[in-house]
Each structure stands twice: as C-alpha cells, then as structure tokens.
CSV table of C-alpha atoms in Angstrom, one decimal:
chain,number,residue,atom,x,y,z
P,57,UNK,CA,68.5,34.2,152.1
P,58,UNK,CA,71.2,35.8,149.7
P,59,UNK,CA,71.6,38.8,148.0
P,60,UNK,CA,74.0,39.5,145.7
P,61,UNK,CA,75.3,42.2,143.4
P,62,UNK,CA,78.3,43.3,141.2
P,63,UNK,CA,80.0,45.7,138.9
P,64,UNK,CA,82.5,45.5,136.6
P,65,UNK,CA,84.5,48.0,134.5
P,66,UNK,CA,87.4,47.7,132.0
P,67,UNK,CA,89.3,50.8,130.7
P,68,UNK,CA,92.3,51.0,128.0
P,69,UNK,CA,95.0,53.1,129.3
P,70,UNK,CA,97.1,52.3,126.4
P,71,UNK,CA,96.9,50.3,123.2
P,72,UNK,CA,98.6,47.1,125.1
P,73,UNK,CA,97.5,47.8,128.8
P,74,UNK,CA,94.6,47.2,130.5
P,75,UNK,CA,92.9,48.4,133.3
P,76,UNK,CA,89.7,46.4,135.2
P,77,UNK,CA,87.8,47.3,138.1
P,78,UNK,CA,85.1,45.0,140.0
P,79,UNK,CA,83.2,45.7,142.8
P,80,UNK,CA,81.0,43.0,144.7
P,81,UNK,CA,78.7,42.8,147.6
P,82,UNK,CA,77.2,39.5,148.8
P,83,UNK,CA,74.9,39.9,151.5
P,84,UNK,CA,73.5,36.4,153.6
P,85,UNK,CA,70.6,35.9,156.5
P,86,UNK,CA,70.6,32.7,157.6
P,87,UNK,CA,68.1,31.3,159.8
P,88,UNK,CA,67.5,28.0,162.1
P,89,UNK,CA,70.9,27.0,162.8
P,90,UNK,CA,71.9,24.5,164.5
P,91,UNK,CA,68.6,22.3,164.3
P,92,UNK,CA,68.5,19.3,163.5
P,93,UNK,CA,69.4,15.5,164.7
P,94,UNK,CA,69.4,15.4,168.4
P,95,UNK,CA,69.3,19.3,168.5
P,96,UNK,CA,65.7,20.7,169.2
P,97,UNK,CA,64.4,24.0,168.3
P,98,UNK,CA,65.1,26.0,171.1
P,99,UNK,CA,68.7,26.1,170.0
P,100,UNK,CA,68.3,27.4,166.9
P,101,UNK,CA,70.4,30.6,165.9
P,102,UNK,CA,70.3,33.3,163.3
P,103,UNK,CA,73.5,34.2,161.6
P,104,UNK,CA,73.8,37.4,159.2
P,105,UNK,CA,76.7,38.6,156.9
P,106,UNK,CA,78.0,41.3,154.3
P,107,UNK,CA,80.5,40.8,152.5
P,108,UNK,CA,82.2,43.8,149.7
P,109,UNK,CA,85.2,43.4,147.7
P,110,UNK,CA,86.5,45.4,145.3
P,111,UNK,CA,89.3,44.4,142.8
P,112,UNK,CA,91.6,46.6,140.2
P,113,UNK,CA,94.1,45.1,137.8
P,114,UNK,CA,96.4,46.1,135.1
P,115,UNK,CA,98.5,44.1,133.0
P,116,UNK,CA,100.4,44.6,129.4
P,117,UNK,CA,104.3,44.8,128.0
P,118,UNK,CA,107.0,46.8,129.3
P,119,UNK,CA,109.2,46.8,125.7
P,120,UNK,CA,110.1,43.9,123.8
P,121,UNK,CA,110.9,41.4,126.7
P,122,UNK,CA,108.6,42.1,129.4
P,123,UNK,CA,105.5,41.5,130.7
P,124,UNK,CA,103.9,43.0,134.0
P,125,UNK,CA,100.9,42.2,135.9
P,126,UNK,CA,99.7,44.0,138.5
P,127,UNK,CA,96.5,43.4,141.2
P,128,UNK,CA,94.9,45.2,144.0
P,129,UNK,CA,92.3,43.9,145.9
P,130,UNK,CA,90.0,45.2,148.7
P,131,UNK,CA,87.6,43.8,151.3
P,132,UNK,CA,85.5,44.8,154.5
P,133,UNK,CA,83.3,42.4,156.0
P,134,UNK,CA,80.5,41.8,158.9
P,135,UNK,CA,79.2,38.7,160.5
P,136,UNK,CA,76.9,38.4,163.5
P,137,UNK,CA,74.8,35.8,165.2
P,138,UNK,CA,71.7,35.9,167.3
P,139,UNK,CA,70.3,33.4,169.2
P,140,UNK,CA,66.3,32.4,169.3
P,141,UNK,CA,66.4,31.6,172.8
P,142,UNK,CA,68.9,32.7,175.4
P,143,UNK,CA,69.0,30.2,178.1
P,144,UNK,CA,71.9,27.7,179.3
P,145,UNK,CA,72.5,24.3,177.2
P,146,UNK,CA,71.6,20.8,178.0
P,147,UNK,CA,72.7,18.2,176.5
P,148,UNK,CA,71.3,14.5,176.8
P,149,UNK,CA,73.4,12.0,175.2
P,150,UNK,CA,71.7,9.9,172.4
P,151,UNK,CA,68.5,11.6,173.6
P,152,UNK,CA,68.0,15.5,172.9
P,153,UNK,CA,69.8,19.2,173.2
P,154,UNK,CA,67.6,22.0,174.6
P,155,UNK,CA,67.8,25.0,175.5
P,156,UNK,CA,69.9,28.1,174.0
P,157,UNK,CA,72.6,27.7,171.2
P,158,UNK,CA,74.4,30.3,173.1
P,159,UNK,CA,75.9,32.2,170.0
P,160,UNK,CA,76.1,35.8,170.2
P,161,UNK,CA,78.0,39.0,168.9
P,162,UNK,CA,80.4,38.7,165.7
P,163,UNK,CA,83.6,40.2,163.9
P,164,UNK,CA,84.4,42.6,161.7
P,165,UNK,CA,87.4,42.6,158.7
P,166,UNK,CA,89.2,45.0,156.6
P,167,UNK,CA,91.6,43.2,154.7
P,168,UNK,CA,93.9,44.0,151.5
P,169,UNK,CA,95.9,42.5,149.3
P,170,UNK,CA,98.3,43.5,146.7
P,171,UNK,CA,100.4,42.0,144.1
P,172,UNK,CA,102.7,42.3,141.2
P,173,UNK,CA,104.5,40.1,139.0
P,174,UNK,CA,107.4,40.4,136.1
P,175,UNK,CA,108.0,38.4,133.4
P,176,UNK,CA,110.7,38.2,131.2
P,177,UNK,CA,112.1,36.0,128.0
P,178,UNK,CA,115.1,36.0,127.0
P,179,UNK,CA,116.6,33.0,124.7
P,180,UNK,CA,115.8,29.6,126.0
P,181,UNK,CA,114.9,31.4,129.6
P,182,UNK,CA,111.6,32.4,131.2
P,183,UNK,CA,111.8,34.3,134.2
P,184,UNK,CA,109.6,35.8,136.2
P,185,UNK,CA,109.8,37.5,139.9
P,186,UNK,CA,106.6,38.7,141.9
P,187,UNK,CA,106.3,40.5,145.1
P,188,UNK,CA,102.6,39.7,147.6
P,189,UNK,CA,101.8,41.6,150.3
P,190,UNK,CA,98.4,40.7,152.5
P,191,UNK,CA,97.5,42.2,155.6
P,192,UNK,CA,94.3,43.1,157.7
P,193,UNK,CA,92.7,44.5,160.9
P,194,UNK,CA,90.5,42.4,162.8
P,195,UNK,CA,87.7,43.2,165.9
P,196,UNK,CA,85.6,40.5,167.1
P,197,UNK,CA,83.4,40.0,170.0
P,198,UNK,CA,82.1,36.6,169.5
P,199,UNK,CA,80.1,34.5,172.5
P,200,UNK,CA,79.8,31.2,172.7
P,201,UNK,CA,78.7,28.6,176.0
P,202,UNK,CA,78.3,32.5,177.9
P,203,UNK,CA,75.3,30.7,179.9
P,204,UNK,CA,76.8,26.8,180.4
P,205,UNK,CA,75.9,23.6,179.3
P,206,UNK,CA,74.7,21.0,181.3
P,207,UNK,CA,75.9,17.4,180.0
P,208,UNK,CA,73.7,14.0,181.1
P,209,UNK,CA,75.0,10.9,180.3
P,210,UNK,CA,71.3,9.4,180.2
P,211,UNK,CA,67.9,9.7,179.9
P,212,UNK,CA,67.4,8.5,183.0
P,213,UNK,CA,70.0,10.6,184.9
P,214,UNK,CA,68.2,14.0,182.9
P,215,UNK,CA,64.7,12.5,184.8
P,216,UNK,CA,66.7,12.3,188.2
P,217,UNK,CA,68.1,15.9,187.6
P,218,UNK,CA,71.5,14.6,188.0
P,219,UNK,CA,74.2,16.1,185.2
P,220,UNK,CA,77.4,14.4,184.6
P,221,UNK,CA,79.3,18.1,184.3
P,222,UNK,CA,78.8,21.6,183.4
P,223,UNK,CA,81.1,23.6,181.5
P,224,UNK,CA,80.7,27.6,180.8
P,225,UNK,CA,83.0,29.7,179.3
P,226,UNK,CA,83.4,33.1,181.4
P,227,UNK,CA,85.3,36.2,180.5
P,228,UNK,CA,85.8,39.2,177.6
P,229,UNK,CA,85.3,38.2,174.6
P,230,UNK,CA,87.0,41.3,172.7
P,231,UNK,CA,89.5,40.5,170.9
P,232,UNK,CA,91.1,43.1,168.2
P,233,UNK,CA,94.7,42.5,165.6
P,234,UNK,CA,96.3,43.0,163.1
P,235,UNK,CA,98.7,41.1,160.3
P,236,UNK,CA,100.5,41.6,157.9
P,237,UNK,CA,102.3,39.4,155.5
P,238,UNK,CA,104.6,39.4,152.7
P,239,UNK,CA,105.7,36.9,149.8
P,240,UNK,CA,108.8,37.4,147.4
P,241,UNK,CA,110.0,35.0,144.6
P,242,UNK,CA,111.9,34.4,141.6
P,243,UNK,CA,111.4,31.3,139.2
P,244,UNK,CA,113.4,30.5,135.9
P,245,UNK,CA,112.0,28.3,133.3
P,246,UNK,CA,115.0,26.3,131.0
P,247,UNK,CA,114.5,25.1,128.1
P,248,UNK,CA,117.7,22.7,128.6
P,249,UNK,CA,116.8,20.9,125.2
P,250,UNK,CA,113.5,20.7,123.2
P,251,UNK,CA,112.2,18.1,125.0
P,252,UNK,CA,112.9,19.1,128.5
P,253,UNK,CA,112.4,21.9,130.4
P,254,UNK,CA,114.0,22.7,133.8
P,255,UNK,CA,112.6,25.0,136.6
P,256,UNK,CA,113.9,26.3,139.3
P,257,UNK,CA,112.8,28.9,141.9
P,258,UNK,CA,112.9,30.5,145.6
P,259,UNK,CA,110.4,31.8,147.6
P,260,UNK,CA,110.9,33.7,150.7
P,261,UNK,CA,107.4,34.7,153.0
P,262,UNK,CA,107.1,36.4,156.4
P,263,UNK,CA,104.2,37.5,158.7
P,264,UNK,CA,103.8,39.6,162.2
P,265,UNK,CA,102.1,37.3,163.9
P,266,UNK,CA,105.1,35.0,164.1
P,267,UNK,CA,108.5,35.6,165.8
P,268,UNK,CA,110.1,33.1,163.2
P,269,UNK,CA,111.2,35.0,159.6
P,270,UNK,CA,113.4,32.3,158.5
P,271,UNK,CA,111.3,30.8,155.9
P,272,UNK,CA,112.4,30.1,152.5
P,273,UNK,CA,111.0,27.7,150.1
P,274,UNK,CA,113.2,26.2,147.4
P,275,UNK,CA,111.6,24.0,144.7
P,276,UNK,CA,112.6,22.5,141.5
P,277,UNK,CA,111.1,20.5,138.7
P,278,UNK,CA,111.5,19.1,135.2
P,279,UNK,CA,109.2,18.0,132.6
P,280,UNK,CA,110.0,15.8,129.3
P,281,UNK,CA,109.0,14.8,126.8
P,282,UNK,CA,110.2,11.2,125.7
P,283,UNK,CA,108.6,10.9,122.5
P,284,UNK,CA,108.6,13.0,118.8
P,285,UNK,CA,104.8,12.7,118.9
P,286,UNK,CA,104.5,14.8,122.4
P,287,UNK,CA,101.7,13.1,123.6
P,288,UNK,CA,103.5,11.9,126.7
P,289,UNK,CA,105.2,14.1,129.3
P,290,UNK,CA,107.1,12.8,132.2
P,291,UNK,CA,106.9,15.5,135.4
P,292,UNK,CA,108.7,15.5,138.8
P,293,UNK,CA,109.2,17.8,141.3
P,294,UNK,CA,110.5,18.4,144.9
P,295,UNK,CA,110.6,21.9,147.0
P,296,UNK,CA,109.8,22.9,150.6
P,297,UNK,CA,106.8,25.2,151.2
P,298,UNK,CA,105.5,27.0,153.9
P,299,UNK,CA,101.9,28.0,154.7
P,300,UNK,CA,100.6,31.5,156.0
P,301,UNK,CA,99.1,30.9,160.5
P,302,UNK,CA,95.3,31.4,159.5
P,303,UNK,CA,94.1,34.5,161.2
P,304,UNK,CA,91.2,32.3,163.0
P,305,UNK,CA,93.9,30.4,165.0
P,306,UNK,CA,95.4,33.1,166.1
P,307,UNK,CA,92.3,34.7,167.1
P,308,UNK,CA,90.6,31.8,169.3
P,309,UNK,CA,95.0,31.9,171.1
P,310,UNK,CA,94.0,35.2,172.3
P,311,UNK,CA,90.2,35.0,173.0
P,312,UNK,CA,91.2,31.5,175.6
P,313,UNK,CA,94.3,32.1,177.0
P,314,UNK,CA,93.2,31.1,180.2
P,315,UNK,CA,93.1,34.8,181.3
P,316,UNK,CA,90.7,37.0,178.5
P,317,UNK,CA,88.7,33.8,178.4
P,318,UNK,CA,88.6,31.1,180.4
P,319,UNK,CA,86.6,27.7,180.1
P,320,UNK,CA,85.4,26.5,183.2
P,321,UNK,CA,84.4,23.0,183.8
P,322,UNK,CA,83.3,21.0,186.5
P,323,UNK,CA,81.6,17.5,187.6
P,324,UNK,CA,78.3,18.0,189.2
C-alpha cells in the first residue's frame, strides 16, 4: 500500500529571481515478502516506510554576465521490517524454505544536500564553477539470520533430519554514522571556431568516510560540426571520474566486522 502527498510553492523575490519550495511525503506498507518460488508462507515479512523531502531553489542573473543557481534539499526517512513468523530458517534445496524470514528492526536517515552553481559568458567562453556538499546521519538496527538457517542438500536428507550446515549471524546489530561529502568544479566551454566547440573542466570531490582526498577528475571533450547544414555532429570525450563509497557499504563494514557482528557457520 502507498500513500503519497505533496506541496509545492513558487515565490518572486525579484523581477528575474525565483524562489520554489516543495515538500513531499511518500509513505509504503508492504506486505508478504519474501513468498514466492521455493519460499513458503511462513517466511513471509512486512516491511513499512516514510519517506519526507523537502526542496528550496532560487535561480536568476547576477548583472549582465552571470547566472546563479542555487538548491537546497532536505530529507528524513524510516524503514522497518517485521516478520510473520519468528522461528529459525530451513532451507531444502530444489524442494522448499520454511520457517521465519528472520528480518527485524530498521534504520533511520537525516540527510542534506546543498548546491550552487555560477555561470558566466563572456566572448566565445562559457564558464561555469559549482560547489556540492552532501552529508547525513545514519542509526540502524537491522536483523537478519538472528535465529539460524538450517541448509539440506535433499529431500531425502530433510526426512532423515540430517542438515548439511547451519549458519546464524550472532551479535549487535547497532550501528550509527555519519558522512559528509563535498564536490568542487570548474568547466569552460570554447567556441574555438563556429563549428567546433572545446570543453574542458576539473573536478575535485572528497568524503569522511575515506582516508584518501586525492581525487581529482579531469575531462575534456569537443564537438563538430562537419557540415553547413548542421545536421551531423561529431563528439568525443575522455576524463577520469570518481564515484562517492555508498553509505550501505559502509554500513554492512561496520555491522560484520567479525567483532559487532559476527556470522557463524558450521557443518552439522
């Protein structure tokens, strides 16, 4: 089941700038998880969510030459999941899975992001020069395999009651962070000649989950245009790019780290 609601609202501060707000909240209740194929209905789970963002933006001219926009945006978010039954897994391959899916607790987010960028134009040059910066606090307590699953290898070794392993994880599953991460760059269109164009731009990122600050991005393209007509453009680019650690890897590093959380297993 969804529900979902929004609000929006635009404001003139001046005769060029504008000023938007939007606020939206997307609520889901999810039910029978999990079911399906060789999974029974015993392990069947219930997953609920919320989910509120709220957004303000202004853009418009800053004199003759430049251009600024300008975005904020907000977010808080819960998820949690309940099981239907709560009893330890077992799993018979090519057969069936009974028993509990084993999913419990969930996590909660408060993240932010903010943003600004600059244009300017001056003769055959368009520049422009933003700044990002992204951050968030996260608290989790997520459970999964708390009771153990019980793997057969057959049918027939299910009937004589004789599992091939057992695994469980054991342990706290609490887990709370932060992040934060910032973006910087600076790009320059150039209109070498009429029918080409030449960009060029650097882009410099860091984040606090990571030791490693050294990471710069150079790029570079050009497009032309061969032909009076201009139906055909010719494009090629090279740069290097970097990519921000997703905040659910580093989550699961410090929920099993062999000492918070451990995953035991064993042949039976």
């Amino acid at each position: 089941m969804l529900f979902r609601s929004n609000a929006r609202a635009d404001l003139g501060l001046t005769p060029d700038h504008a000023l938007r707000a939007t606020f939206a909240r997307n609520t889901f209740n999810r039910r029978n998880l999990g079911v399906g194929g060789f999974n029974l209905a015993g392990t069947a789970y219930r997953q609920t969510s919320a989910d509120n963002t709220f957004r303000l933006s202004e853009n418009g001219p800053l004199g003759k030459r430049f251009f600024t926009e300008s975005r904020l945006q907000l977010r808080w978010a819960d998820t949690a999941s309940f099981s239907s039954v709560e009893a330890p897994t077992i799993r018979v391959n090519d057969a069936f899975t009974s028993g509990g899916a084993q999913q419990a607790g969930g996590d909660h987010r408060l993240e932010f992001e903010a943003a600004t960028d600059l244009d300017y134009v001056h003769g055959v040059h368009s520049m422009r020069a933003g700044l990002l910066l992204e951050g968030g606090r996260y608290r989790s307590d997520v459970s999964s395999n708390y009771l153990g699953t019980f793997t057969f290898a057959s049918l027939g070794d299910y009937l004589a009651g004789k599992p091939a392993s057992y695994t469980r994880r054991t342990g706290d599953p609490n887990v709370s962070y932060t992040n934060l991460q910032a973006g910087v760059y600076v790009q320059d269109d150039w209109r070498v000649h009429k029918s080409t164009l030449l960009s060029l731009g650097l882009r410099y990122e860091a984040q606090s989950l990571l030791k490693d600050q050294r990471n710069f991005s150079p790029r570079a393209s050009v497009s032309w245009v061969p032909f009076k007509d201009g139906k055909t453009t010719i494009r090629a680019g090279i740069g290097y790019f970097n990519d921000w650690l997703g905040t659910s890897t580093y989550e699961q590093t410090l929920r099993v780290d062999g000492f918070k959380q451990q995953i035991g297993r064993a042949h039976v």
